[in-house]
Amino acid sequence: MVFMLVCIIYYNYYEHNLISFHSNDKLGGGLIRDYFIFLIPFSIAFIIQSFFLNQFGHFNKKWFWIILFVAPAIFTLKMNFNLRHLFIRNIWKDDQQLFWLRCSKWFAGLFMVIIPVYVLWKLKDSPREPFYGTRRLRNAKPYFLMILCMVPLIALAATQADFLRMYPRASVVGSWDLHPQYAYYLLHEFFYSLDFITIEIFFRGFLIISLINISGAHCIVPAACFYCCIHLGKPMGEAISSFAGGLFLGIISYNTKSIRGGLIVHLGIAWLMEIAGFIAHQF
């Protein structure tokens, strides 16, 4: 799996950009291309694991194949959903329009994921399982300690040029004529945070918990491979570290059957990266 991801990352950053976040801040390219960028690593990871562990039982289960092919489709549609543009362009103009086009993608993305995932949960797991990842945590303190441990790493990352080109994500608000500007900064961070809720519901809720009864712990690595591939348009260091982060958060979700711990960590790190970016740009 690691070799596969190394090849994908090398090709993306040194040969040809598979994904771009710099065109209207969304994935570039067509639906089919994006679908296979997600599907291929996700499915190959399952195949490689099965051969190494000599365990093929999940390939005989209908829901395994449904999730394998439907999950990349859900996320591809989430990343490429643009119908909101028509609505926003009829209401706002100029910089207001740019702001709401940017923020609405995170709001729309949440529903683009939650609705199909909820339908799948109702069909597959609702009699025996709360909606994916919504179980309560017994103790949240370890997750806040994890965030604290990330502070020096994020501070180091904030010294890198590719990090500062991407963060803080809210810096774009400063280039627009919006008043009061602080309110738009806060609104931007709120909508940006919705994307992390979407990510946790999908990757650590849906992909992990829906597959526990099908493939057991073998769902963690494929989900992390999928998760890594959605970061290909971000700084290379972030794309590389996302695989380790996906494994770590996947293990947490697998053991707690909750996304709450992962959400605490993910949101905490995201906000720290925003703060680090703001501070670094002042010096």
Tab-separated table of N, CA and C in Angstrom, residues 23-27 77-94 96-106 108-109:
chain	number	residue	atom	x	y	z
A	23	SER	N	-8.081	26.089	-8.878
A	23	SER	CA	-9.037	26.612	-9.848
A	23	SER	C	-10.405	26.696	-9.185
A	24	ASN	N	-10.777	27.928	-8.814
A	24	ASN	CA	-12.042	28.133	-8.085
A	24	ASN	C	-12.091	27.316	-6.805
A	25	ASP	N	-10.917	26.971	-6.298
A	25	ASP	CA	-10.806	26.268	-5.016
A	25	ASP	C	-11.608	24.979	-5.001
A	26	LYS	N	-11.602	24.244	-6.075
A	26	LYS	CA	-12.296	22.964	-6.121
A	26	LYS	C	-11.489	22.007	-6.974
A	27	LEU	N	-11.859	20.744	-6.941
A	27	LEU	CA	-11.155	19.775	-7.761
A	27	LEU	C	-11.333	20.111	-9.227
A	77	LEU	N	-18.992	13.252	-6.297
A	77	LEU	CA	-20.095	14.196	-6.460
A	77	LEU	C	-19.987	15.344	-5.464
A	78	LYS	N	-19.565	15.022	-4.265
A	78	LYS	CA	-19.378	16.064	-3.249
A	78	LYS	C	-18.362	17.108	-3.714
A	79	MET	N	-17.264	16.658	-4.298
A	79	MET	CA	-16.202	17.564	-4.709
A	79	MET	C	-16.542	18.336	-5.985
A	80	ASN	N	-17.465	17.844	-6.773
A	80	ASN	CA	-17.752	18.454	-8.071
A	80	ASN	C	-19.137	19.081	-8.178
A	81	PHE	N	-19.855	19.153	-7.080
A	81	PHE	CA	-21.230	19.669	-7.114
A	81	PHE	C	-21.206	21.186	-7.308
A	82	ASN	N	-21.742	21.660	-8.435
A	82	ASN	CA	-21.670	23.081	-8.764
A	82	ASN	C	-23.028	23.737	-9.013
A	83	LEU	N	-24.114	23.038	-8.797
A	83	LEU	CA	-25.425	23.628	-9.073
A	83	LEU	C	-25.704	24.854	-8.205
A	84	ARG	N	-25.038	24.908	-7.054
A	84	ARG	CA	-25.229	26.058	-6.168
A	84	ARG	C	-24.803	27.367	-6.838
A	85	HIS	N	-23.910	27.298	-7.833
A	85	HIS	CA	-23.403	28.503	-8.492
A	85	HIS	C	-24.528	29.332	-9.101
A	86	LEU	N	-25.496	28.655	-9.725
A	86	LEU	CA	-26.591	29.375	-10.367
A	86	LEU	C	-27.396	30.167	-9.346
A	87	PHE	N	-27.650	29.549	-8.207
A	87	PHE	CA	-28.425	30.196	-7.144
A	87	PHE	C	-27.671	31.407	-6.594
A	88	ILE	N	-26.392	31.226	-6.295
A	88	ILE	CA	-25.597	32.291	-5.669
A	88	ILE	C	-25.390	33.457	-6.625
A	89	ARG	N	-25.169	33.183	-7.897
A	89	ARG	CA	-24.927	34.255	-8.866
A	89	ARG	C	-26.172	35.094	-9.129
A	90	ASN	N	-27.328	34.574	-8.781
A	90	ASN	CA	-28.565	35.352	-8.916
A	90	ASN	C	-28.838	36.240	-7.710
A	91	ILE	N	-28.112	36.026	-6.632
A	91	ILE	CA	-28.360	36.780	-5.400
A	91	ILE	C	-27.251	37.777	-5.103
A	92	TRP	N	-25.979	37.319	-5.191
A	92	TRP	CA	-24.851	38.166	-4.809
A	92	TRP	C	-24.014	38.546	-6.024
A	93	LYS	N	-23.318	39.668	-5.889
A	93	LYS	CA	-22.449	40.155	-6.954
A	93	LYS	C	-21.046	40.414	-6.401
A	94	ASP	N	-20.102	40.521	-7.301
A	94	ASP	CA	-18.733	40.934	-7.005
A	94	ASP	C	-18.112	40.087	-5.891
A	96	GLN	N	-18.937	39.693	-2.742
A	96	GLN	CA	-19.918	38.913	-1.980
A	96	GLN	C	-20.181	37.582	-2.682
A	97	GLN	N	-20.290	37.624	-3.972
A	97	GLN	CA	-20.524	36.401	-4.747
A	97	GLN	C	-19.352	35.439	-4.606
A	98	LEU	N	-18.118	35.948	-4.690
A	98	LEU	CA	-16.930	35.097	-4.550
A	98	LEU	C	-16.879	34.447	-3.172
A	99	PHE	N	-17.228	35.232	-2.163
A	99	PHE	CA	-17.215	34.700	-0.798
A	99	PHE	C	-18.208	33.553	-0.639
A	100	TRP	N	-19.447	33.760	-1.101
A	100	TRP	CA	-20.471	32.729	-0.903
A	100	TRP	C	-20.279	31.539	-1.828
A	101	LEU	N	-19.680	31.746	-2.991
A	101	LEU	CA	-19.331	30.601	-3.822
A	101	LEU	C	-18.323	29.716	-3.103
A	102	ARG	N	-17.377	30.328	-2.452
A	102	ARG	CA	-16.339	29.583	-1.729
A	102	ARG	C	-16.925	28.847	-0.533
A	103	CYS	N	-17.677	29.545	0.294
A	103	CYS	CA	-18.179	28.946	1.535
A	103	CYS	C	-19.306	27.949	1.288
A	104	SER	N	-20.093	28.183	0.250
A	104	SER	CA	-21.234	27.304	0.006
A	104	SER	C	-20.802	25.902	-0.382
A	105	LYS	N	-19.591	25.743	-0.924
A	105	LYS	CA	-19.161	24.400	-1.328
A	105	LYS	C	-19.009	23.500	-0.106
A	106	TRP	N	-18.596	24.073	1.031
A	106	TRP	CA	-18.465	23.277	2.255
A	106	TRP	C	-19.835	22.960	2.839
A	108	ALA	N	-22.717	22.814	1.080
A	108	ALA	CA	-23.364	21.866	0.168
A	108	ALA	C	-22.726	20.485	0.276
A	109	GLY	N	-21.401	20.467	0.446
A	109	GLY	CA	-20.695	19.191	0.546
A	109	GLY	C	-21.156	18.353	1.719
